[in-house]
């Protein structure tokens, strides 16, 4: 019998990579997707199976983290061996605008899943992975951060995720459920949400060199993150549920890079060298050289500008993870370097924007024609 997995947040960056990963491992994969007025399944189109196919391995269910009865019914019908709870309002800055919704989805949502497992008497059968986050460390109490580092959350998102973390630990201890937290540091990819800083940068850099955008407005250039690749991190999620016992695990690369440095890396992938001048809100990124004959960028052109609207009421300045536990006990290690991640994201966004450029020049999108 194939193992059965249920993924909440299957339409997101991690959900889509994880579904692909588990299907390759021979799992039957069920995903929870929420109803949307426009298609939200772009990231899983390549693995989608038509409901009219008799024996499907990838099955979608409508659901929402704010609806206990719906989640309980899905879990009752699917009886999964493994649940990966990835659904969340995952944007830290946006969480300051919708704090109550975030508490409902990201915090109580995790409780709803755990309660469903308990009420349906699946405590011996179903393992659960909770998508915890390095944002829990917030204003860091030690460097690098590991499983024992005290939490100090700095946003409604991080506070909600802190509840989800502890309720997962509590259900493990109280009801002996195999419930584990993966404390994942930032991870990116070509399908990263467009408003997270890495993807915002790779999209804008691509548009700027192609002449489709003038400049990029960003917030805190000094923030430093430990950036890995989503593909490496979904593998860690699966390994965490294959461990001998349920536990909490930090997943990180152990290297930290500033937003400013990420910007330089992204532009350098297309042969453009940037230099930063000025201080604070007046800092700007200028083109120093453009070695790629395909792109005509003026030397001295201002391509990066600060907009204080992107500053957060409380910021997480610096994160770097110590993932020695998962490396030692589960033999996980990241395959991708940051250079490779940025190159992959830039190559993908250049391709995407070239299509945009073609459309703007009057070409037509064959997808819309049919
Ligand atoms: P993402 O791309 O933002 O995906 C989030 C997923 O959750 C999407 O499928 C989204 O659906 C779904 N969702 C949001 N609200 C929902 C609701 N009320 N009911 C049902 N589904 C809902 O996030 P990600 O980067 O893949 O991250 C996956 C998980 O890991 C999240 O819990 C995130 O907080 C956590 N995490 C992420 C990182 C990271 O660096 N990526 C690091 C640590 C932890 P739509 O597609 O319809 O919006
Ligand atoms: O910001 C700074 C910003 O939004 C990274 C989520 O997946 O990872 C992610 O959260 C840094 C911050 O990710 C802009 O202030 C500067 O310091 O890409 P981000 P995040 O907040 O680290 C964690 C682990 C999660 O769990 C979350 O779900 O970049 N920054 N200028 C900017 N950030 C954005 N978004 N936009 C800017 O213009």
mmCIF file of N, CA, C and O in Angstrom, residues 189-248:
data_model
loop_
_atom_site.group_PDB
_atom_site.id
_atom_site.type_symbol
_atom_site.label_atom_id
_atom_site.label_comp_id
_atom_site.label_asym_id
_atom_site.label_seq_id
_atom_site.Cartn_x
_atom_site.Cartn_y
_atom_site.Cartn_z
ATOM 1 N N UNK A 189 13.081 30.173 -4.195
ATOM 2 C CA UNK A 189 13.076 29.380 -5.431
ATOM 3 C C UNK A 189 12.473 30.228 -6.538
ATOM 4 O O UNK A 189 11.934 31.302 -6.266
ATOM 5 N N UNK A 190 12.487 29.729 -7.766
ATOM 6 C CA UNK A 190 11.838 30.487 -8.846
ATOM 7 C C UNK A 190 10.330 30.666 -8.622
ATOM 8 O O UNK A 190 9.732 31.556 -9.222
ATOM 9 N N UNK A 191 9.702 29.845 -7.767
ATOM 10 C CA UNK A 191 8.256 30.035 -7.541
ATOM 11 C C UNK A 191 7.973 30.683 -6.179
ATOM 12 O O UNK A 191 6.853 30.617 -5.667
ATOM 13 N N UNK A 192 8.963 31.323 -5.608
ATOM 14 C CA UNK A 192 8.765 32.065 -4.370
ATOM 15 C C UNK A 192 7.702 33.148 -4.611
ATOM 16 O O UNK A 192 7.675 33.758 -5.710
ATOM 17 N N UNK A 193 6.863 33.416 -3.621
ATOM 18 C CA UNK A 193 5.856 34.482 -3.744
ATOM 19 C C UNK A 193 6.519 35.784 -4.172
ATOM 20 O O UNK A 193 7.617 36.126 -3.712
ATOM 21 N N UNK A 194 5.842 36.520 -5.041
ATOM 22 C CA UNK A 194 6.447 37.700 -5.694
ATOM 23 C C UNK A 194 6.736 38.852 -4.744
ATOM 24 O O UNK A 194 7.473 39.776 -5.096
ATOM 25 N N UNK A 195 6.140 38.866 -3.525
ATOM 26 C CA UNK A 195 6.358 40.014 -2.632
ATOM 27 C C UNK A 195 7.386 39.730 -1.535
ATOM 28 O O UNK A 195 7.630 40.587 -0.685
ATOM 29 N N UNK A 196 7.974 38.540 -1.531
ATOM 30 C CA UNK A 196 9.104 38.306 -0.613
ATOM 31 C C UNK A 196 10.341 38.924 -1.267
ATOM 32 O O UNK A 196 10.434 38.982 -2.499
ATOM 33 N N UNK A 197 11.297 39.363 -0.431
ATOM 34 C CA UNK A 197 12.317 40.255 -0.971
ATOM 35 C C UNK A 197 13.155 39.624 -2.089
ATOM 36 O O UNK A 197 13.487 40.305 -3.066
ATOM 37 N N UNK A 198 13.486 38.340 -1.980
ATOM 38 C CA UNK A 198 14.353 37.732 -3.007
ATOM 39 C C UNK A 198 13.679 37.739 -4.374
ATOM 40 O O UNK A 198 14.262 38.144 -5.372
ATOM 41 N N UNK A 199 12.436 37.307 -4.384
ATOM 42 C CA UNK A 199 11.717 37.218 -5.676
ATOM 43 C C UNK A 199 11.383 38.615 -6.197
ATOM 44 O O UNK A 199 11.402 38.865 -7.403
ATOM 45 N N UNK A 200 11.097 39.529 -5.265
ATOM 46 C CA UNK A 200 10.837 40.910 -5.676
ATOM 47 C C UNK A 200 12.071 41.445 -6.410
ATOM 48 O O UNK A 200 11.972 42.096 -7.445
ATOM 49 N N UNK A 201 13.247 41.090 -5.872
ATOM 50 C CA UNK A 201 14.505 41.553 -6.475
ATOM 51 C C UNK A 201 14.760 40.875 -7.826
ATOM 52 O O UNK A 201 15.088 41.546 -8.815
ATOM 53 N N UNK A 202 14.593 39.554 -7.891
ATOM 54 C CA UNK A 202 14.935 38.875 -9.167
ATOM 55 C C UNK A 202 13.953 39.269 -10.276
ATOM 56 O O UNK A 202 14.332 39.408 -11.429
ATOM 57 N N UNK A 203 12.697 39.498 -9.893
ATOM 58 C CA UNK A 203 11.714 39.960 -10.890
ATOM 59 C C UNK A 203 12.076 41.373 -11.374
ATOM 60 O O UNK A 203 12.091 41.648 -12.569
ATOM 61 N N UNK A 204 12.383 42.246 -10.406
ATOM 62 C CA UNK A 204 12.668 43.637 -10.780
ATOM 63 C C UNK A 204 13.961 43.738 -11.575
ATOM 64 O O UNK A 204 14.018 44.455 -12.590
ATOM 65 N N UNK A 205 15.003 43.014 -11.147
ATOM 66 C CA UNK A 205 16.286 43.068 -11.876
ATOM 67 C C UNK A 205 16.060 42.621 -13.326
ATOM 68 O O UNK A 205 16.593 43.235 -14.262
ATOM 69 N N UNK A 206 15.262 41.585 -13.506
ATOM 70 C CA UNK A 206 14.982 41.092 -14.864
ATOM 71 C C UNK A 206 14.257 42.150 -15.679
ATOM 72 O O UNK A 206 14.601 42.416 -16.837
ATOM 73 N N UNK A 207 13.249 42.764 -15.062
ATOM 74 C CA UNK A 207 12.472 43.779 -15.792
ATOM 75 C C UNK A 207 13.338 45.001 -16.113
ATOM 76 O O UNK A 207 13.224 45.572 -17.199
ATOM 77 N N UNK A 208 14.189 45.382 -15.166
ATOM 78 C CA UNK A 208 15.015 46.588 -15.372
ATOM 79 C C UNK A 208 15.980 46.372 -16.546
ATOM 80 O O UNK A 208 16.085 47.218 -17.436
ATOM 81 N N UNK A 209 16.662 45.224 -16.586
ATOM 82 C CA UNK A 209 17.616 45.033 -17.699
ATOM 83 C C UNK A 209 16.900 44.899 -19.043
ATOM 84 O O UNK A 209 17.457 45.253 -20.083
ATOM 85 N N UNK A 210 15.659 44.440 -19.005
ATOM 86 C CA UNK A 210 14.912 44.305 -20.272
ATOM 87 C C UNK A 210 14.187 45.597 -20.662
ATOM 88 O O UNK A 210 13.452 45.630 -21.653
ATOM 89 N N UNK A 211 14.344 46.627 -19.830
ATOM 90 C CA UNK A 211 13.714 47.915 -20.142
ATOM 91 C C UNK A 211 12.221 47.958 -19.823
ATOM 92 O O UNK A 211 11.489 48.799 -20.338
ATOM 93 N N UNK A 212 11.748 47.032 -18.966
ATOM 94 C CA UNK A 212 10.312 47.004 -18.643
ATOM 95 C C UNK A 212 9.995 47.715 -17.332
ATOM 96 O O UNK A 212 8.840 47.859 -16.958
ATOM 97 N N UNK A 213 11.031 48.073 -16.567
ATOM 98 C CA UNK A 213 10.832 48.758 -15.285
ATOM 99 C C UNK A 213 11.988 49.734 -15.096
ATOM 100 O O UNK A 213 13.124 49.439 -15.495
ATOM 101 N N UNK A 214 11.702 50.868 -14.431
ATOM 102 C CA UNK A 214 12.746 51.877 -14.278
ATOM 103 C C UNK A 214 13.625 51.579 -13.067
ATOM 104 O O UNK A 214 14.843 51.496 -13.153
ATOM 105 N N UNK A 215 12.985 51.434 -11.894
ATOM 106 C CA UNK A 215 13.769 51.185 -10.674
ATOM 107 C C UNK A 215 12.986 50.325 -9.706
ATOM 108 O O UNK A 215 11.775 50.111 -9.873
ATOM 109 N N UNK A 216 13.696 49.894 -8.662
ATOM 110 C CA UNK A 216 13.088 49.029 -7.652
ATOM 111 C C UNK A 216 13.067 49.764 -6.315
ATOM 112 O O UNK A 216 14.086 50.314 -5.889
ATOM 113 N N UNK A 217 11.913 49.778 -5.647
ATOM 114 C CA UNK A 217 11.783 50.375 -4.318
ATOM 115 C C UNK A 217 11.824 49.261 -3.281
ATOM 116 O O UNK A 217 11.045 48.310 -3.368
ATOM 117 N N UNK A 218 12.732 49.384 -2.317
ATOM 118 C CA UNK A 218 12.820 48.363 -1.253
ATOM 119 C C UNK A 218 12.906 49.028 0.118
ATOM 120 O O UNK A 218 12.985 50.257 0.232
ATOM 121 N N UNK A 219 12.933 48.169 1.157
ATOM 122 C CA UNK A 219 13.005 48.669 2.531
ATOM 123 C C UNK A 219 14.405 48.531 3.108
ATOM 124 O O UNK A 219 15.370 49.105 2.574
ATOM 125 N N UNK A 220 14.518 47.742 4.173
ATOM 126 C CA UNK A 220 15.750 47.639 4.942
ATOM 127 C C UNK A 220 16.829 46.821 4.219
ATOM 128 O O UNK A 220 16.748 45.593 4.155
ATOM 129 N N UNK A 221 17.860 47.516 3.714
ATOM 130 C CA UNK A 221 18.920 46.810 2.968
ATOM 131 C C UNK A 221 19.876 46.078 3.894
ATOM 132 O O UNK A 221 20.619 45.196 3.475
ATOM 133 N N UNK A 222 19.876 46.468 5.186
ATOM 134 C CA UNK A 222 20.832 45.882 6.138
ATOM 135 C C UNK A 222 20.387 44.527 6.687
ATOM 136 O O UNK A 222 21.190 43.815 7.288
ATOM 137 N N UNK A 223 19.079 44.206 6.533
ATOM 138 C CA UNK A 223 18.577 42.940 7.092
ATOM 139 C C UNK A 223 19.380 41.782 6.508
ATOM 140 O O UNK A 223 19.716 41.785 5.317
ATOM 141 N N UNK A 224 19.692 40.809 7.363
ATOM 142 C CA UNK A 224 20.457 39.640 6.896
ATOM 143 C C UNK A 224 19.658 38.375 7.145
ATOM 144 O O UNK A 224 19.062 38.211 8.211
ATOM 145 N N UNK A 225 19.650 37.508 6.147
ATOM 146 C CA UNK A 225 18.910 36.256 6.252
ATOM 147 C C UNK A 225 19.779 35.071 5.848
ATOM 148 O O UNK A 225 20.696 35.208 5.025
ATOM 149 N N UNK A 226 19.414 33.917 6.412
ATOM 150 C CA UNK A 226 20.065 32.644 6.082
ATOM 151 C C UNK A 226 19.183 32.001 5.007
ATOM 152 O O UNK A 226 18.181 31.362 5.311
ATOM 153 N N UNK A 227 19.553 32.227 3.727
ATOM 154 C CA UNK A 227 18.693 31.817 2.611
ATOM 155 C C UNK A 227 19.093 30.468 2.026
ATOM 156 O O UNK A 227 20.234 30.304 1.574
ATOM 157 N N UNK A 228 18.133 29.521 1.968
ATOM 158 C CA UNK A 228 18.371 28.234 1.320
ATOM 159 C C UNK A 228 17.391 28.040 0.175
ATOM 160 O O UNK A 228 16.630 28.945 -0.164
ATOM 161 N N UNK A 229 17.429 26.837 -0.424
ATOM 162 C CA UNK A 229 16.529 26.516 -1.549
ATOM 163 C C UNK A 229 15.357 25.671 -1.049
ATOM 164 O O UNK A 229 15.547 24.693 -0.324
ATOM 165 N N UNK A 230 14.144 26.032 -1.490
ATOM 166 C CA UNK A 230 12.936 25.329 -1.048
ATOM 167 C C UNK A 230 13.007 23.819 -1.331
ATOM 168 O O UNK A 230 12.498 23.015 -0.548
ATOM 169 N N UNK A 231 13.681 23.436 -2.418
ATOM 170 C CA UNK A 231 13.765 22.005 -2.752
ATOM 171 C C UNK A 231 14.490 21.238 -1.650
ATOM 172 O O UNK A 231 14.084 20.149 -1.261
ATOM 173 N N UNK A 232 15.603 21.816 -1.163
ATOM 174 C CA UNK A 232 16.354 21.166 -0.079
ATOM 175 C C UNK A 232 15.509 21.104 1.190
ATOM 176 O O UNK A 232 15.595 20.151 1.966
ATOM 177 N N UNK A 233 14.677 22.128 1.398
ATOM 178 C CA UNK A 233 13.947 22.237 2.666
ATOM 179 C C UNK A 233 12.722 21.323 2.712
ATOM 180 O O UNK A 233 12.359 20.833 3.785
ATOM 181 N N UNK A 234 12.088 21.061 1.569
ATOM 182 C CA UNK A 234 10.948 20.118 1.605
ATOM 183 C C UNK A 234 11.456 18.691 1.838
ATOM 184 O O UNK A 234 10.779 17.872 2.455
ATOM 185 N N UNK A 235 12.669 18.415 1.386
ATOM 186 C CA UNK A 235 13.262 17.104 1.670
ATOM 187 C C UNK A 235 13.450 16.955 3.188
ATOM 188 O O UNK A 235 13.168 15.896 3.766
ATOM 189 N N UNK A 236 13.883 18.051 3.827
ATOM 190 C CA UNK A 236 14.058 18.023 5.289
ATOM 191 C C UNK A 236 12.719 17.749 5.985
ATOM 192 O O UNK A 236 12.652 17.011 6.964
ATOM 193 N N UNK A 237 11.630 18.348 5.460
ATOM 194 C CA UNK A 237 10.301 18.134 6.071
ATOM 195 C C UNK A 237 9.974 16.640 6.092
ATOM 196 O O UNK A 237 9.509 16.101 7.088
ATOM 197 N N UNK A 238 10.205 15.997 4.950
ATOM 198 C CA UNK A 238 9.901 14.565 4.843
ATOM 199 C C UNK A 238 10.799 13.767 5.797
ATOM 200 O O UNK A 238 10.315 12.888 6.521
ATOM 201 N N UNK A 239 12.082 14.108 5.836
ATOM 202 C CA UNK A 239 13.025 13.394 6.717
ATOM 203 C C UNK A 239 12.592 13.525 8.177
ATOM 204 O O UNK A 239 12.734 12.580 8.967
ATOM 205 N N UNK A 240 12.061 14.682 8.534
ATOM 206 C CA UNK A 240 11.632 14.932 9.921
ATOM 207 C C UNK A 240 10.509 13.958 10.306
ATOM 208 O O UNK A 240 10.471 13.460 11.437
ATOM 209 N N UNK A 241 9.631 13.642 9.356
ATOM 210 C CA UNK A 241 8.552 12.686 9.679
ATOM 211 C C UNK A 241 9.008 11.230 9.559
ATOM 212 O O UNK A 241 8.295 10.324 9.984
ATOM 213 N N UNK A 242 10.207 10.986 9.014
ATOM 214 C CA UNK A 242 10.718 9.607 8.951
ATOM 215 C C UNK A 242 11.654 9.327 10.135
ATOM 216 O O UNK A 242 12.155 8.202 10.286
ATOM 217 N N UNK A 243 11.897 10.336 10.978
ATOM 218 C CA UNK A 243 12.807 10.148 12.126
ATOM 219 C C UNK A 243 12.217 9.115 13.085
ATOM 220 O O UNK A 243 11.010 8.844 13.064
ATOM 221 N N UNK A 244 13.070 8.564 13.950
ATOM 222 C CA UNK A 244 12.597 7.515 14.886
ATOM 223 C C UNK A 244 11.555 8.079 15.839
ATOM 224 O O UNK A 244 10.601 7.410 16.203
ATOM 225 N N UNK A 245 11.781 9.335 16.283
ATOM 226 C CA UNK A 245 10.789 9.921 17.183
ATOM 227 C C UNK A 245 10.483 11.371 16.808
ATOM 228 O O UNK A 245 11.303 12.024 16.160
ATOM 229 N N UNK A 246 9.304 11.789 17.258
ATOM 230 C CA UNK A 246 8.905 13.172 16.965
ATOM 231 C C UNK A 246 9.790 14.135 17.754
ATOM 232 O O UNK A 246 10.154 13.859 18.903
ATOM 233 N N UNK A 247 10.117 15.262 17.121
ATOM 234 C CA UNK A 247 11.043 16.207 17.762
ATOM 235 C C UNK A 247 10.953 17.558 17.031
ATOM 236 O O UNK A 247 10.154 17.711 16.104
ATOM 237 N N UNK A 248 11.803 18.486 17.443
ATOM 238 C CA UNK A 248 11.838 19.806 16.798
ATOM 239 C C UNK A 248 13.217 20.004 16.173
ATOM 240 O O UNK A 248 14.226 19.675 16.811
#
